[in-house]
Amino acid sequence: MAEITLAQALNKAIDEAMAEDAGVFCLGEDVSAKQGGGVFKITSGLTEKYGEHRVRATPISETAIVGAAVGAALAGQRPIAEIMLMNFVGVCMDQIVNHAAKLRFMSGGQTNVPLVIRTTTGVGVGFGGQHSDMLEAWFAHVAGIHVVTPSNAADARGLMRAAIDCNDPVIFIENILCYGLKAEDPGPGYRVPLGKAAVAREGSDISLITYGRTVLDALAVADELAKEGISVEVIDLRTIAPYDEATVLASVRKTGLAITLHEAVRPFGTGAELAANIQEKCWDSLKGPVRRIGGTFSPVPFATVLEQAWIPNKGQIIGQIKAALGKG
Amino acid sequence: MSTIDRAKLLDIYTRTMKVNRTDEKFRSLLMQGKVAVMYYCVRGQELVSAAAMAALTDDDYVVCTYRGQGEQTAKGIPPELWWAECLGKVTGTCKGKGGTMHITYPEKGIMVTTGVVGSGLPIATGLAMASQNNGDGKVTLVSFGDGAANIGGFHEAMNMAQLYKLPVVFLCQNNRYGEHTAFADHTSSESISARAAGYGMRGVLVDGNDVNAVYPAVQEAVDRARAGEGPTLVEAMCYRMMGHFFGADFSYMPKEHLAEMQREDPLPKLRQVMLDHQFSEEELDAIVADIDAEIDGAVAAALAADLPGPEELAIDVFETPLVEAR
Ligand SMILES: Cc1ncc(C[n+]2csc(CCOP(=O)(O)OP(=O)(O)O)c2C)c(N)n1
């Protein structure tokens, strides 16, 4: 099988879903062929196949984009709305939090919102303070939304299909720095179930629990430490919320030590929730406190040197692992 | 005389009185302390919602607000389900999980009732977008207040709806108040409907107390939407004859204006139209008596119904029930 990039994987998953189900359609700023098929080209080629009604280029109106997607989903369609960059979700938060997430519950199950909101972000591209945040914790904190992010091209294809299939709203976070990652193309119809984590690398000394781009750092660190005889288990959550608690707890019960790692800032981050839950449920197996690694608690800076200092780096991860193992 | 045919007039009259009697009943239950829930009165606005709903088919979609009793009743939610929901009972439309501000009943096209001002308009454009995508011929009507017209989502939805020529009717019930703030104190333009021009949209201003104004305007907007001619912004001038919600202070509403607006009360005017069309007093009274009997039965059943059990907290959050509420 051929290799594909993560960006191509997303495009293929959407294309395939649109071919199979006439109710699947895309909407967002610049998404149609006229504007070049999306800022990051995720929807390129789709207008030609499915027409402008199913690849709707919208005005710069995030509230109307997500609101329209909610309405269309209520009417039984499966919209895929693109919010160009994650920082702009603030503009349409009401539609996501008060409507998409809650309509199933508030209607007593009479209606549902099968909606995918695709959005992109990532630290390390020099976009500065208003285009780089990882805001997954905002959504993980709201009951009724699935929060998903892939760390590799194969998962991207499978998770996108599962997100489109899902009868609940899904926030699908794409890290710009991951778009070029390549993997074997898992092929048409491939699905990765939502809510299922991957053991990205097995290990026995410590569990490193992460998702998205930092999975790459975690795997690189695990490779490096293996040479020193330290065995790191890497858990890729894939679905951040509601997450695969069973896989996380099983890993920690096995290794007895855990570190959470994400690009989002550490205070009040998803790592805090993971750590607290692990501490409550695996207290008997833990050999030390659960540690958390996250981005620096400041806006994402512009200067490359500052941006690199902001983001959790491999040295930090290695340092924390060794400290946890008493080898610091 | 009216251009509306007799059968339609009777339909509108019946819907209007259902809305009015439901409102009266709710207020009387609240006043007697028999129920204690938030209720947003629709006294003075009954005709607007009834006439608007009479212009739609059962299958057409409606999005409304916390002050949506009129649309909900007039669109045909069965009273026993509606009352049970308002009283938080498991037999309600939404199993008691929505409540007065969040009534949903897709069977009659009531898709969303939102408590967030102005949020319904973008959602309505989406329902209409789905209809345009799949060619089902449905029209979506979204009802909102004059205050909502100052929310960003209003402008985004107007622009988008006109851009795509979506089959949607924007119905602004201008009851002259946004909570405690009078219309002129929150809106820079003379009317809401005049804003339609800014989006290249058709805007219509009507007297919401006159059946001969409201119904034809909404019907024309619905017909145009169904024919693919795009959205219309209909603004119906009416008056909120009570406070923002039941029990709320309304000392800020000038007494002289209230008295003046009471002379414009849509209900006696509608009754006169009916009499002019040779409906008899007895006929009209009998309709109201039947409505009252139905409402009394629905209220009694709702009061006697069961409350939802705590297991409901884990259900309908996601498609798959939560194993453990985190
Ligand atoms: C976004 C938002 N802001 C504020 C409120 C509080 N609030 C509830 S109703 C209301 C007044 C709305 O007035 P209008 O849109 O004219 O509708 P009406 O109540 O007159 O039917 C306000 C400010 C809210 N629910 N949502």
XYZ file of C-alpha atoms in Angstrom, chain B:
326
model
C -63.325 42.653 5.768
C -60.645 40.073 5.484
C -59.011 38.466 2.514
C -58.338 35.398 4.641
C -60.857 32.643 3.993
C -63.253 31.545 6.733
C -61.646 28.165 7.347
C -58.245 29.762 7.808
C -59.676 32.412 10.099
C -61.227 29.725 12.247
C -57.888 27.917 12.312
C -56.042 31.060 13.379
C -58.680 31.910 15.983
C -58.456 28.440 17.506
C -54.671 28.536 17.636
C -54.686 32.037 19.113
C -57.092 31.089 21.866
C -55.104 27.937 22.677
C -52.060 30.133 23.207
C -54.014 32.646 25.259
C -55.786 30.098 27.456
C -52.490 28.269 28.072
C -50.907 31.567 29.117
C -53.806 32.436 31.409
C -53.737 28.979 32.960
C -50.022 29.132 33.573
C -50.287 32.489 35.263
C -53.161 31.359 37.417
C -51.259 28.241 38.548
C -48.239 30.374 39.382
C -50.357 32.912 41.207
C -52.018 30.201 43.308
C -48.618 28.762 44.090
C -49.579 25.430 42.551
C -46.430 25.425 40.442
C -43.142 27.261 40.849
C -41.175 27.412 37.599
C -39.852 30.090 35.252
C -42.519 31.147 32.792
C -42.220 33.826 30.138
C -45.683 35.291 29.486
C -46.913 35.772 25.955
C -49.904 37.998 26.798
C -50.227 40.442 23.930
C -48.253 38.296 21.454
C -50.682 35.392 21.014
C -51.870 36.402 17.574
C -48.408 36.798 16.064
C -47.334 33.259 16.850
C -50.721 31.723 16.040
C -51.009 33.423 12.653
C -47.399 32.589 11.825
C -47.824 28.918 12.713
C -51.016 28.804 10.638
C -48.895 29.669 7.604
C -46.729 26.564 8.065
C -47.336 22.877 7.465
C -46.874 20.322 10.249
C -43.551 19.320 8.678
C -42.056 22.796 8.482
C -39.394 23.574 11.078
C -39.629 26.095 13.875
C -36.931 27.476 16.149
C -38.137 29.607 19.038
C -37.090 31.128 22.331
C -37.858 30.814 26.033
C -40.895 32.975 25.174
C -41.983 30.265 22.751
C -45.209 29.047 24.318
C -47.109 30.656 21.455
C -45.175 28.896 18.705
C -45.143 25.601 20.601
C -48.852 25.570 21.331
C -49.919 26.932 17.965
C -47.675 24.508 16.056
C -49.481 21.683 17.793
C -47.507 20.193 20.659
C -50.114 18.095 22.514
C -50.978 19.981 25.721
C -50.460 17.003 28.002
C -46.869 16.628 26.791
C -46.216 20.366 26.917
C -47.523 20.831 30.437
C -45.696 17.785 31.739
C -42.438 19.172 30.338
C -43.024 22.575 31.901
C -43.596 20.906 35.252
C -40.426 18.810 34.901
C -42.223 15.478 34.611
C -40.916 12.348 32.937
C -44.013 12.285 30.715
C -43.033 15.631 29.137
C -41.799 16.134 25.599
C -38.193 16.058 26.827
C -38.623 13.783 29.872
C -38.384 16.839 32.097
C -34.811 17.525 30.987
C -35.598 20.573 28.879
C -38.156 22.577 30.789
C -39.949 25.781 29.910
C -36.921 27.290 28.179
C -35.928 24.219 26.148
C -38.972 22.588 24.584
C -38.359 20.293 21.614
C -40.969 18.344 19.674
C -39.723 17.326 16.222
C -42.977 15.499 15.484
C -44.539 18.924 14.910
C -41.345 20.555 13.679
C -40.393 22.314 16.924
C -36.668 21.644 16.629
C -35.062 23.980 19.149
C -36.199 26.291 21.925
C -33.224 28.268 23.071
C -32.617 30.321 26.185
C -29.690 32.124 24.619
C -30.839 35.335 22.951
C -30.333 35.333 19.174
C -28.873 31.815 18.991
C -31.808 30.434 17.093
C -31.172 32.337 13.892
C -27.941 30.586 12.852
C -29.483 27.217 13.698
C -32.532 28.050 11.589
C -30.293 28.824 8.614
C -28.801 25.362 9.073
C -32.170 23.631 9.136
C -33.022 25.552 5.964
C -29.654 24.627 4.472
C -30.454 20.959 5.045
C -33.789 21.425 3.274
C -32.065 23.150 0.386
C -29.431 20.384 0.245
C -31.877 17.518 0.207
C -34.785 19.218 -1.560
C -37.408 18.247 1.007
C -39.402 21.450 0.395
C -39.587 22.372 4.063
C -39.493 25.947 5.286
C -37.892 26.948 8.578
C -39.333 29.775 10.656
C -37.350 31.279 13.496
C -39.013 33.510 16.051
C -37.060 35.988 18.175
C -37.425 39.298 19.985
C -36.363 42.793 19.085
C -33.497 42.543 21.581
C -32.077 39.560 19.705
C -31.610 41.670 16.604
C -28.569 43.258 18.223
C -26.686 39.985 18.673
C -23.866 39.189 16.248
C -25.461 35.886 15.296
C -28.488 37.761 13.906
C -26.308 39.583 11.399
C -24.263 36.515 10.489
C -27.410 34.485 9.911
C -29.118 37.214 7.844
C -26.105 37.542 5.581
C -25.664 33.804 5.181
C -29.355 33.103 4.559
C -29.586 35.721 1.844
C -26.246 34.701 0.320
C -27.486 31.136 -0.183
C -31.182 32.051 -0.712
C -32.188 29.694 2.076
C -35.854 28.766 2.685
C -36.106 30.531 6.026
C -38.448 33.098 7.537
C -37.037 35.369 10.227
C -39.930 36.449 12.440
C -39.112 39.265 14.830
C -41.790 39.693 17.464
C -41.108 43.276 18.402
C -42.719 43.447 21.828
C -40.922 46.734 22.524
C -38.711 45.375 25.315
C -35.516 43.400 25.773
C -35.876 42.454 29.412
C -36.009 45.904 31.070
C -34.656 47.916 28.156
C -37.080 49.652 25.822
C -36.694 49.206 22.075
C -35.463 52.760 21.392
C -32.826 52.366 24.109
C -31.249 49.289 22.557
C -31.631 49.712 18.826
C -30.022 52.317 16.618
C -32.276 51.743 13.632
C -35.898 52.825 13.396
C -37.112 49.291 12.849
C -35.631 45.812 12.740
C -37.178 45.055 9.369
C -35.372 48.024 7.797
C -32.126 46.183 8.450
C -33.094 43.551 5.895
C -32.096 45.977 3.154
C -28.534 45.864 4.443
C -28.397 42.198 3.495
C -30.236 42.606 0.218
C -33.120 40.811 1.863
C -36.845 41.400 1.758
C -38.024 43.081 4.954
C -41.661 43.508 5.969
C -43.111 45.477 8.859
C -46.597 44.517 10.035
C -49.073 45.290 12.782
C -48.864 42.238 15.005
C -52.267 42.985 16.499
C -54.053 42.626 13.175
C -54.688 39.180 11.764
C -55.133 40.681 8.305
C -51.600 42.017 8.460
C -49.659 39.210 10.168
C -51.034 36.157 8.436
C -50.727 37.309 4.797
C -47.209 38.640 5.417
C -45.957 35.413 6.940
C -47.795 33.310 4.377
C -46.174 35.260 1.551
C -42.749 34.883 3.160
C -43.325 31.137 3.548
C -44.519 30.787 -0.057
C -41.505 32.678 -1.370
C -39.136 30.605 0.723
C -40.731 27.394 -0.521
C -40.484 28.602 -4.101
C -36.749 29.117 -3.756
C -36.939 32.892 -3.612
C -35.018 33.091 -0.378
C -35.501 34.461 3.112
C -37.703 37.266 4.430
C -37.390 39.253 7.619
C -40.888 39.848 8.989
C -41.178 42.220 11.917
C -44.483 42.086 13.767
C -45.105 45.035 16.083
C -46.756 43.849 19.269
C -46.537 44.497 22.968
C -45.418 42.496 25.978
C -48.259 43.251 28.374
C -46.473 41.824 31.406
C -43.000 41.776 32.911
C -40.136 39.888 31.292
C -41.108 36.685 33.060
C -43.998 35.927 35.364
C -43.596 37.753 38.634
C -40.907 40.125 37.368
C -41.130 43.795 38.145
C -42.370 45.948 35.292
C -42.484 49.340 36.881
C -40.170 50.584 34.127
C -42.974 50.205 31.568
C -44.758 53.600 31.392
C -48.382 53.242 32.522
C -49.753 55.509 29.796
C -48.051 53.434 27.102
C -49.316 50.219 28.632
C -52.852 51.632 28.676
C -52.486 52.734 25.071
C -51.222 49.314 24.030
C -54.017 47.591 25.910
C -56.419 49.388 23.593
C -54.568 47.638 20.757
C -55.045 44.211 22.368
C -55.078 41.705 19.501
C -57.711 39.445 21.076
C -60.827 41.646 21.010
C -59.753 42.759 17.550
C -59.559 39.181 16.339
C -62.926 38.406 17.893
C -64.435 41.327 15.988
C -62.954 40.023 12.725
C -64.558 36.651 13.468
C -67.944 38.231 14.189
C -67.660 40.249 10.988
C -67.288 36.937 9.202
C -70.531 35.609 10.637
C -69.047 33.421 13.296
C -71.473 33.567 16.226
C -70.605 34.525 19.805
C -71.763 31.050 20.895
C -69.516 29.317 18.362
C -66.482 31.306 19.479
C -67.217 30.739 23.164
C -67.666 27.020 22.593
C -64.214 26.824 21.028
C -62.691 28.447 24.086
C -64.655 26.173 26.433
C -63.311 23.109 24.624
C -59.780 24.485 24.833
C -60.134 25.173 28.555
C -61.376 21.650 29.170
C -58.446 20.190 27.263
C -55.946 22.330 29.169
C -57.498 21.439 32.530
C -57.169 17.754 31.697
C -53.561 18.223 30.578
C -52.624 20.136 33.724
C -54.236 17.559 35.983
C -52.364 14.764 34.226
C -49.089 16.688 34.382
C -49.487 17.408 38.085
C -50.139 13.731 38.761
C -47.291 12.453 36.552
C -44.025 11.008 37.811
C -40.775 12.880 38.175
C -37.782 11.653 36.171
C -35.445 9.267 37.974
C -31.757 10.032 38.632
C -30.724 7.471 35.989
C -31.780 10.068 33.424
C -28.592 12.017 34.223
C -26.498 9.428 32.400
C -28.895 9.110 29.460
C -28.936 11.366 26.360
C -25.594 13.001 27.210
C -24.029 10.956 24.427
C -25.718 8.420 22.182
C -24.288 5.680 24.418
C -25.335 6.181 28.047
C -22.501 7.107 30.375
C -21.412 4.266 32.603
C -20.435 6.667 35.311
C -21.244 10.360 35.429
C -17.777 11.853 35.703
